Coordinates of C-alpha atoms and ligand atoms in Angstrom, one line a residue:
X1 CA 12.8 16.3 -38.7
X2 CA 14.0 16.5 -35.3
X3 CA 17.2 14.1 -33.5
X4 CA 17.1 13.2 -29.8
X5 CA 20.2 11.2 -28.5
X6 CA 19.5 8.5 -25.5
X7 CA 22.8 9.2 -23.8
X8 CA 24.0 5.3 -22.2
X9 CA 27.5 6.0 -23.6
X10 CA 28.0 2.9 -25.9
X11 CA 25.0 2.1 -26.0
X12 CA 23.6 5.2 -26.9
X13 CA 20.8 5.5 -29.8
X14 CA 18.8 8.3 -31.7
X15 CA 15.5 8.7 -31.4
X16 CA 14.9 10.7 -35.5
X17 CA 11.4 12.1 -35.1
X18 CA 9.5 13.6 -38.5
X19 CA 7.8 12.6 -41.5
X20 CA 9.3 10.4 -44.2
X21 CA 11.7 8.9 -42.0
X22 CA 11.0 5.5 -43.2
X23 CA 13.9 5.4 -45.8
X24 CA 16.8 3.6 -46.5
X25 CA 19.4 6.4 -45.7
X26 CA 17.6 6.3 -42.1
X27 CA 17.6 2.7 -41.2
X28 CA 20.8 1.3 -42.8
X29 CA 23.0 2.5 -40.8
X30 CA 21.8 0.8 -38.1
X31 CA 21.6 -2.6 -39.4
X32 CA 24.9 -4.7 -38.5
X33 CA 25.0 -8.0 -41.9
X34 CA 22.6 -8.9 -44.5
X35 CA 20.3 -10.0 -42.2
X36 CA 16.7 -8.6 -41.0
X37 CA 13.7 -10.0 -39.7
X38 CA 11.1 -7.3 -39.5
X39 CA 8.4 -8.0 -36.9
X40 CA 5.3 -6.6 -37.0
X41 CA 1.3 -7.2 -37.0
X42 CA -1.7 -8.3 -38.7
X43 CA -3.2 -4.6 -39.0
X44 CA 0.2 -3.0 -39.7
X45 CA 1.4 -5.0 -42.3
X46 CA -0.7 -4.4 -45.1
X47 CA -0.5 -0.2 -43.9
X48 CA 3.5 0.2 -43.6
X49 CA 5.3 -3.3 -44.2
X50 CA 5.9 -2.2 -48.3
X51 CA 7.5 0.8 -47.2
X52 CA 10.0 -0.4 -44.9
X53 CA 10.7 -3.4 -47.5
X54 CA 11.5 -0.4 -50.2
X55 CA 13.9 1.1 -47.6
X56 CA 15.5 -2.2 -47.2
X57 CA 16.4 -3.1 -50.5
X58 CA 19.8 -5.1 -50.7
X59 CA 18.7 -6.6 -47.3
X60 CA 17.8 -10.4 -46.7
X61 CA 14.7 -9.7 -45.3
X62 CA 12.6 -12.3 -43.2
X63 CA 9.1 -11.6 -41.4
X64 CA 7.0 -12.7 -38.6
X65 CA 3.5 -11.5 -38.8
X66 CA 2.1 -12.1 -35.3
X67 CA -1.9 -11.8 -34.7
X68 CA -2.9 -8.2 -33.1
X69 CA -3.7 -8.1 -30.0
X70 CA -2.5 -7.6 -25.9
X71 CA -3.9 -10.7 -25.6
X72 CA -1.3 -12.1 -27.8
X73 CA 1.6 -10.4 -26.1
X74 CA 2.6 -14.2 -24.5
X75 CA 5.6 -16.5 -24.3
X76 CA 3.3 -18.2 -26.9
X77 CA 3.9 -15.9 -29.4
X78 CA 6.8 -14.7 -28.6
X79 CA 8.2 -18.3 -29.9
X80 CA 6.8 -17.5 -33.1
X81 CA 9.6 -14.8 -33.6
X82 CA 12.3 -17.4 -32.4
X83 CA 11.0 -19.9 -34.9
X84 CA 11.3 -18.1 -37.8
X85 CA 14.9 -16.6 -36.4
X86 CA 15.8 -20.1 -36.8
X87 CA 13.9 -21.4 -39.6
X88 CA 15.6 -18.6 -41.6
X89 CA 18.9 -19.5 -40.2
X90 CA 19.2 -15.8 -38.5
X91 CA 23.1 -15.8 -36.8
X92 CA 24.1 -13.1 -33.9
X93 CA 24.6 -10.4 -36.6
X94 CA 20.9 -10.6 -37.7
X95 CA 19.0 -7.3 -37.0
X96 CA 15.1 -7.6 -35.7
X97 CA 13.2 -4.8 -36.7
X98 CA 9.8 -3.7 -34.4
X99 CA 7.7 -2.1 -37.0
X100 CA 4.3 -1.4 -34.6
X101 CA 2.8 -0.4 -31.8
X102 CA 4.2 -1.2 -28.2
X103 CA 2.7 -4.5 -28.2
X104 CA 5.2 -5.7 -31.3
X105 CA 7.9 -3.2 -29.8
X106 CA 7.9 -5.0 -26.4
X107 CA 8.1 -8.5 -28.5
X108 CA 10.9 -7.9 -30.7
X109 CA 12.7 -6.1 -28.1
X110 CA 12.3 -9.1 -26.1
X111 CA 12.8 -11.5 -28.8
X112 CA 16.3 -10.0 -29.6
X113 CA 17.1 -9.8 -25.8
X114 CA 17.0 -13.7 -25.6
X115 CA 18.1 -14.8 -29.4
X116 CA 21.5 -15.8 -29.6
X117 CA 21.7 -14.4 -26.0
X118 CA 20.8 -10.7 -27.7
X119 CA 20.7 -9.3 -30.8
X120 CA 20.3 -5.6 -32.2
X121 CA 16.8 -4.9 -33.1
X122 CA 15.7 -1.2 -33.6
X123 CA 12.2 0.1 -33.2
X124 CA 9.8 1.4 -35.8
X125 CA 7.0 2.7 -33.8
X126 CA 3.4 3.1 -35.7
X127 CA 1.0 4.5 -32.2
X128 CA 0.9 7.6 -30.7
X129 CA 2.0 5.2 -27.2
X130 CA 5.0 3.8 -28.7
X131 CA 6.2 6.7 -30.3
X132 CA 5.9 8.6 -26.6
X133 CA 6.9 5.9 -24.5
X134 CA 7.1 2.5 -25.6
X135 CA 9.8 2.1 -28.1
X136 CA 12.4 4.3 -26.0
X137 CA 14.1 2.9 -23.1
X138 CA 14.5 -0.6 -23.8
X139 CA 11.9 -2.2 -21.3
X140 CA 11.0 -5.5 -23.4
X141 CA 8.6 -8.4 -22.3
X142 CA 5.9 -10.5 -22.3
X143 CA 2.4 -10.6 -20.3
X144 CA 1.7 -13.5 -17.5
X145 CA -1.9 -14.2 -16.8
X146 CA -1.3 -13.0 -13.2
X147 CA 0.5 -10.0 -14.2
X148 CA 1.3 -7.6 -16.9
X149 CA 4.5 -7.2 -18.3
X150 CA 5.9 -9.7 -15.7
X151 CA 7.9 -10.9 -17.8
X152 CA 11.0 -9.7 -19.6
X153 CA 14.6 -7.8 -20.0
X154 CA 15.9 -4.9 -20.4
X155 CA 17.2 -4.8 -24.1
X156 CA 18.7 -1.0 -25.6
X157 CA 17.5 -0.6 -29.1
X158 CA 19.9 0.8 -32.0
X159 CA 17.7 3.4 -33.0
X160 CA 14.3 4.6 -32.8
X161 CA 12.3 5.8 -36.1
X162 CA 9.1 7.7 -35.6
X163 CA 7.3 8.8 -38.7
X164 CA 4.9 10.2 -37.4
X165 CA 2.8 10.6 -40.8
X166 CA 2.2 7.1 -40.0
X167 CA -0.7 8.0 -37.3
X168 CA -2.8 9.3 -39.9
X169 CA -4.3 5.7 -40.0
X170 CA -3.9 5.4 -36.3
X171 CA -7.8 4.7 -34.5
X172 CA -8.9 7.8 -32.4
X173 CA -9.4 5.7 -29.6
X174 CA -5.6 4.4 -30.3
X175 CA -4.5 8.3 -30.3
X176 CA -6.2 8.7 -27.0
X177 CA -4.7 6.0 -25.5
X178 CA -1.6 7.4 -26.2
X179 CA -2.2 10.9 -25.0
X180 CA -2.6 9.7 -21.7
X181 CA 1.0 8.7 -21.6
X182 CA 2.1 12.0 -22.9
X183 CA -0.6 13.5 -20.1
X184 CA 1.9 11.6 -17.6
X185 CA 5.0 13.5 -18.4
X186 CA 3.2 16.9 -17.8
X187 CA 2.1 14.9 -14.5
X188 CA 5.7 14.2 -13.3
X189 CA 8.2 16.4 -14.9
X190 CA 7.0 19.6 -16.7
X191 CA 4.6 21.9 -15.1
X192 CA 4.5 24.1 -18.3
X193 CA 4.0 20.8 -21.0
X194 CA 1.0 20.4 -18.6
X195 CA -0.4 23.4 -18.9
X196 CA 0.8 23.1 -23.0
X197 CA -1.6 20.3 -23.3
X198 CA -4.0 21.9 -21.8
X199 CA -4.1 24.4 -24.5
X200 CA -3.5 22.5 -27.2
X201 CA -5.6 19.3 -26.4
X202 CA -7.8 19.9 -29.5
X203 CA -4.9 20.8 -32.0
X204 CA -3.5 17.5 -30.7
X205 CA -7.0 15.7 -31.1
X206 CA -7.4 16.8 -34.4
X207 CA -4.3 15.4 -35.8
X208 CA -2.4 18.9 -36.0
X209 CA 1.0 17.8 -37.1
X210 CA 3.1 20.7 -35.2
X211 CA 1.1 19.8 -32.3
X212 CA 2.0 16.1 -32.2
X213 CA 5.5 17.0 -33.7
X214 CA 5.7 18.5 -30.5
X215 CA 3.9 17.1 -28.0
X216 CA 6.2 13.4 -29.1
X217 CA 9.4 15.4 -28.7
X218 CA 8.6 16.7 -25.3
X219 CA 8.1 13.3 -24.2
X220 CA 11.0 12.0 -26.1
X221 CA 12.8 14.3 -24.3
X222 CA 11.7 13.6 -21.0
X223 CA 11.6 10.2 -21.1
X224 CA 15.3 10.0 -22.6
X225 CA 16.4 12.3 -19.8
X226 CA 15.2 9.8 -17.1
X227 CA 16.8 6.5 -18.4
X228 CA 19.7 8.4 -18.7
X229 CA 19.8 9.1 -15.4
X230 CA 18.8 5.3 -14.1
X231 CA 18.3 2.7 -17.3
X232 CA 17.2 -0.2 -15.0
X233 CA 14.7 2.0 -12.7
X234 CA 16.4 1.8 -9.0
X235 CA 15.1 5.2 -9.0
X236 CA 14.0 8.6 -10.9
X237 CA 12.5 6.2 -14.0
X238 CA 10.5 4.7 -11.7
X239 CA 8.4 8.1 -11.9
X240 CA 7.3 7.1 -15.0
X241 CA 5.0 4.7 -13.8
X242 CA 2.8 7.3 -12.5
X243 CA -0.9 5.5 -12.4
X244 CA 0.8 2.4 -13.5
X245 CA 0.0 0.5 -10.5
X246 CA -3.7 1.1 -10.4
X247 CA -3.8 0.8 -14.3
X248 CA -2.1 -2.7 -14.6
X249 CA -4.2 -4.4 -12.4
X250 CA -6.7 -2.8 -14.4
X251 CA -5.7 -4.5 -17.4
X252 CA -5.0 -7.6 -15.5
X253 CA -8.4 -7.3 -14.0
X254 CA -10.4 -7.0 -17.2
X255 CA -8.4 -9.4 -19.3
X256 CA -5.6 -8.3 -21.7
X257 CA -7.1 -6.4 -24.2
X258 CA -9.8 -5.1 -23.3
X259 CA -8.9 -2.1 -21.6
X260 CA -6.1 -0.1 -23.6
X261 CA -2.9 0.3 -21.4
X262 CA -3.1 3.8 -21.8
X263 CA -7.0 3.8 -20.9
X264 CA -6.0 2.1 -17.7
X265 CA -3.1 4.2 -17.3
X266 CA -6.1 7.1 -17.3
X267 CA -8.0 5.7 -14.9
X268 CA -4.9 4.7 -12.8
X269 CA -3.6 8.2 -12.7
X270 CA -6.2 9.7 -11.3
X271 CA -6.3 6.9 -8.9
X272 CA -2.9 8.0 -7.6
X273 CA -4.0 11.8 -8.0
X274 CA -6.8 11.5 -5.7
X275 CA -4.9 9.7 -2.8
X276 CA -2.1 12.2 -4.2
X277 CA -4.8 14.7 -2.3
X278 CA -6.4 12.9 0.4
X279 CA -2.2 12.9 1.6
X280 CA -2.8 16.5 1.5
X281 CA 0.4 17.0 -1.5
X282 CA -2.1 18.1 -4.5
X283 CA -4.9 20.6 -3.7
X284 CA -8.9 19.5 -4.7
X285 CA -8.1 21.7 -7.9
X286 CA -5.4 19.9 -8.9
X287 CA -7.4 16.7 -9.5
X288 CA -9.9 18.5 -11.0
X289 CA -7.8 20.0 -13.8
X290 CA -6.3 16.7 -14.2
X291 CA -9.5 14.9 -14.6
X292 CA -10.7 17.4 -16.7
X293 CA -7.7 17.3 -19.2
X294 CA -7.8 13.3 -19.4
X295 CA -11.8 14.3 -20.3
X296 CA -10.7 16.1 -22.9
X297 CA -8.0 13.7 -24.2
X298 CA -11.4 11.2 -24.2
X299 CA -9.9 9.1 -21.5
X300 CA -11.6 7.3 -18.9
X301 CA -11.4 8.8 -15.1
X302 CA -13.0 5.8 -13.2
X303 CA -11.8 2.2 -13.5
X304 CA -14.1 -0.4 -13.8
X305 CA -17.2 -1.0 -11.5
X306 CA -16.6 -4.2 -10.8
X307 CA -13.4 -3.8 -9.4
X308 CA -13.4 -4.3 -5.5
X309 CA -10.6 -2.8 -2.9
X310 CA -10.1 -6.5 -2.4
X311 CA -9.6 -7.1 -6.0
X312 CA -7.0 -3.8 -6.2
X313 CA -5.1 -5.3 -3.6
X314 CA -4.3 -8.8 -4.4
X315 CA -3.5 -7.7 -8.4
X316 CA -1.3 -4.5 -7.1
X317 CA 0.4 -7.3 -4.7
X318 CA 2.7 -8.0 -7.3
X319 CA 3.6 -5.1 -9.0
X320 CA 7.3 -5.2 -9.8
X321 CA 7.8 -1.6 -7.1
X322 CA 7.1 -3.8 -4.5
X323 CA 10.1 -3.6 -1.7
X324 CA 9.9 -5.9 1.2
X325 CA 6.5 -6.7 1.2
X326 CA 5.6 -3.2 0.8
X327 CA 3.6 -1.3 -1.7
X328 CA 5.1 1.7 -3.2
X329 CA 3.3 4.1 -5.3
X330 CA 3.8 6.8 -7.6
X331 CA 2.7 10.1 -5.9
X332 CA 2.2 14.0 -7.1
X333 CA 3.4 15.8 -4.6
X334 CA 2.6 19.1 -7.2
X335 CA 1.3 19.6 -10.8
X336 CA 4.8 19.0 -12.6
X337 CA 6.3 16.7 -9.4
X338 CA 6.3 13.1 -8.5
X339 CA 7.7 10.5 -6.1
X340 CA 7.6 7.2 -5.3
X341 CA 6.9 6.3 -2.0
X342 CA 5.7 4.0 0.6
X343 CA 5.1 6.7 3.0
X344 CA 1.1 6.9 2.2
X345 CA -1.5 6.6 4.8
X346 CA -3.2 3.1 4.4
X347 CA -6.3 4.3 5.6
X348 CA -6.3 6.9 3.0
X349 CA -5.2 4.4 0.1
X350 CA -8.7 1.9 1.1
X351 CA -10.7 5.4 1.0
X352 CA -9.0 5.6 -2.6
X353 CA -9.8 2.0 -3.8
X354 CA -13.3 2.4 -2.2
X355 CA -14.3 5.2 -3.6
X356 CA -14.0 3.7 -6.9
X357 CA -16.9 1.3 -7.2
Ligands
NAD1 P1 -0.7 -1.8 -29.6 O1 0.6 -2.2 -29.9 O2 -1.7 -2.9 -29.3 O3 -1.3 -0.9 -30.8 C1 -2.6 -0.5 -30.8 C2 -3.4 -0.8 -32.0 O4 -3.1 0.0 -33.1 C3 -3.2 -2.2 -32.5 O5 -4.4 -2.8 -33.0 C4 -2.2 -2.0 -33.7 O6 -2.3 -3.1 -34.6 C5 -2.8 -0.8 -34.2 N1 -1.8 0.1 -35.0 C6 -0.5 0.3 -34.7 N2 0.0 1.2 -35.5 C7 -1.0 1.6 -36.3 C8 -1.2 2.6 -37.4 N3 -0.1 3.4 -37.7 N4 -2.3 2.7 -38.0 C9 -3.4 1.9 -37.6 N5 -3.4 1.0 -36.6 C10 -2.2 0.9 -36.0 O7 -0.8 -0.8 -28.4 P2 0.1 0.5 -28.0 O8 -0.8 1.4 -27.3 O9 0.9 0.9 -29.0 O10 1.1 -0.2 -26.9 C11 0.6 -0.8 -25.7 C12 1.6 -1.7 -25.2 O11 2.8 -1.1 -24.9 C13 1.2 -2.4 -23.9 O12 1.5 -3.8 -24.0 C14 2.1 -1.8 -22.8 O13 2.3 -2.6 -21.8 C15 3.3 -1.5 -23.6 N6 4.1 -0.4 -23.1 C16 5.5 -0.6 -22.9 C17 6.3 0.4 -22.4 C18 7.8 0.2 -22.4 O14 8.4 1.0 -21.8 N7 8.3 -0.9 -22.9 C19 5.7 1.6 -22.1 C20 4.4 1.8 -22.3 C21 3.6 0.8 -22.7
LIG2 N1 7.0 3.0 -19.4 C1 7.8 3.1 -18.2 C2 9.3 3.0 -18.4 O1 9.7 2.9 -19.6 O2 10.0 3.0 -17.5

């Protein structure tokens, strides 16, 4: 079992990474009264929901079992989790627990952002994306039908459990998605961790528990580092939305759900990598190694065909790195190196969106 800390001085949090971290001696300490309201999904439930009841005995426990789904991630449902808060009679010491992927993690977080003007909640994170990304950092929201994630808070969690045993049931297609977000720190940060997964693709395909052992603590690691450094992204964080642009107006585009984030994410990325290249910062070979490595990961490399330039623009309009009016994107500038920037050729970015369908 392995510790991370996120360092934001009071309200720093671990991040325990292993297997069989689902116990009592793990969570209690970071529950405040009596009070719990665990949080999770449909699918999830019947996996992992006894488990965390076991390590919770003593504890008043409530539930909210929303419907799975991206297309549920709404101010819609997102009530449900204040209803029962209140049905139950939950007071400002209640603790929400996320016990899910990032679609329940960015809920709850939410959810105990606004309750009682914020609660602690602490994330249990069952996908390969949330254990690499989504439960760490304390972005928390909802979907708009104009725009992903548009709205929302930033909300710390108390802690962060990933048992990561628990993606033995996960869907390939699920693990995939997730890879693609580890693929992004090798893309912004870590040269070497690039080239790792390059190696080790297949061990982390298959399941190999050192492999994702490692390949979650890496990104743990990273991703801690850069909220560190700037928790509400006026900078350096913002590097983590490499391909992020491109990807959510995928998911806008195609309708919550039916793209995975970390599919469109994919798809984004290279996106950014091959204007990356037409700006002359990332050689021809570059994106080739790239694309090839999301291959591997069985991601897609091309968004959807019926996505016009036209329709790139007006959805990537609104993304929330817009500055005065103007676009910025996450760049390479190297294997290993990223900015943001709205020093990009125009011309170049149309070639980009055209060359798509
Ligand atoms: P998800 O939450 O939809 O989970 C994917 C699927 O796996 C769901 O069907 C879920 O029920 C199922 N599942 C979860 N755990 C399982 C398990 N152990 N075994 C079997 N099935 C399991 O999707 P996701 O990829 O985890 O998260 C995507 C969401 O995270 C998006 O909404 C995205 O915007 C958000 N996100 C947020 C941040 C952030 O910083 N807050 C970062 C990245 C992504
Ligand atoms: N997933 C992007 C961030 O947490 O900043």
């Amino acid at each position: 079992m392995q510790t991370l800390t996120v360092d934001l001085g009071d309200r720093s949090y671990p991040i325990t990474i292993g297997t069989g971290v689902l116990r009592q001696e793990f969570i209690a300490p970071y529950i405040r009264s009596k009070q719990v309201m665990l949080v999770t999904n449909e699918t999830v439930a019947p996996l992992y929901r006894n488990t965390v009841y076991e390590a919770l005995q003593g504890f008043q426990v409530d539930e909210v079992v929303l419907p799975d789904g991206e297309a549920y991630k709404d101010l819609t449902h997102l009530n449900l989790i204040f209803d029962q808060l209140l049905h139950k009679r939950h007071n400002r010491t209640t603790t929400l627990i996320a016990l899910g992927g990032g679609v329940v993690g960015d809920m709850t977080g939410f959810a105990a952002a606004c309750y009682q003007r914020g609660v602690n909640f602490i994330q249990i994170p069952t996908t390969l994306l949330s254990q690499v990304d989504s439960s760490v950092g304390g972005k928390t929201g909802v979907n708009h039908p104009a725009g992903k994630n548009m709205i929302g808070a930033f909300h710390q969690p108390v802690a962060v459990l990933a048992d990561t045993q628990v993606l033995n049931t996960l869907p390939d297609v699920e693990l995939s998605a997730g890879i693609a977000e580890v693929i992004k720190y090798g893309l912004i940060y870590d040269e070497n961790f690039f080239a790792w997964l390059e190696s080790n693709m297949q061990a982390l395909r298959q399941r190999d528990p050192n492999a994702i052992a490692y390949a979650i603590y890496r990104s743990c690691e990273i991703k801690a580092e850069m909220v560190r450094l700037d928790e509400r992204e006026s900078g350096v964080r913002a590097l983590l939305n490499l391909g992020h642009t491109f990807g959510h107006a995928i998911e806008t585009h195609a309708g919550y759900g039916q793209w995975l984030h970390g599919q469109a994410v994919a798809a984004g990325t290279m996106m950014a990598a091959d204007l990356s290249c037409r700006m002359g910062w990332i050689t021809a070979a570059d994106v080739v190694r790239i694309e090839q490595l999301f291959k591997a990961a069985d991601l897609p490399v091309k968004p959807p065909s019926d996505m016009t330039p036209d329709r790139f623009s007006e959805l990537m309009s609104i993304d929330k790195k817009v500055m005065d009016g103007k676009l910025r994107l996450v760049l390479m500038q190297r294997i290993g190196q990223a900015i943001v920037t709205d020093q990009f050729d125009q011309a170049a970015l149309m070639q980009t969106l055209q060359g798509q369908s």
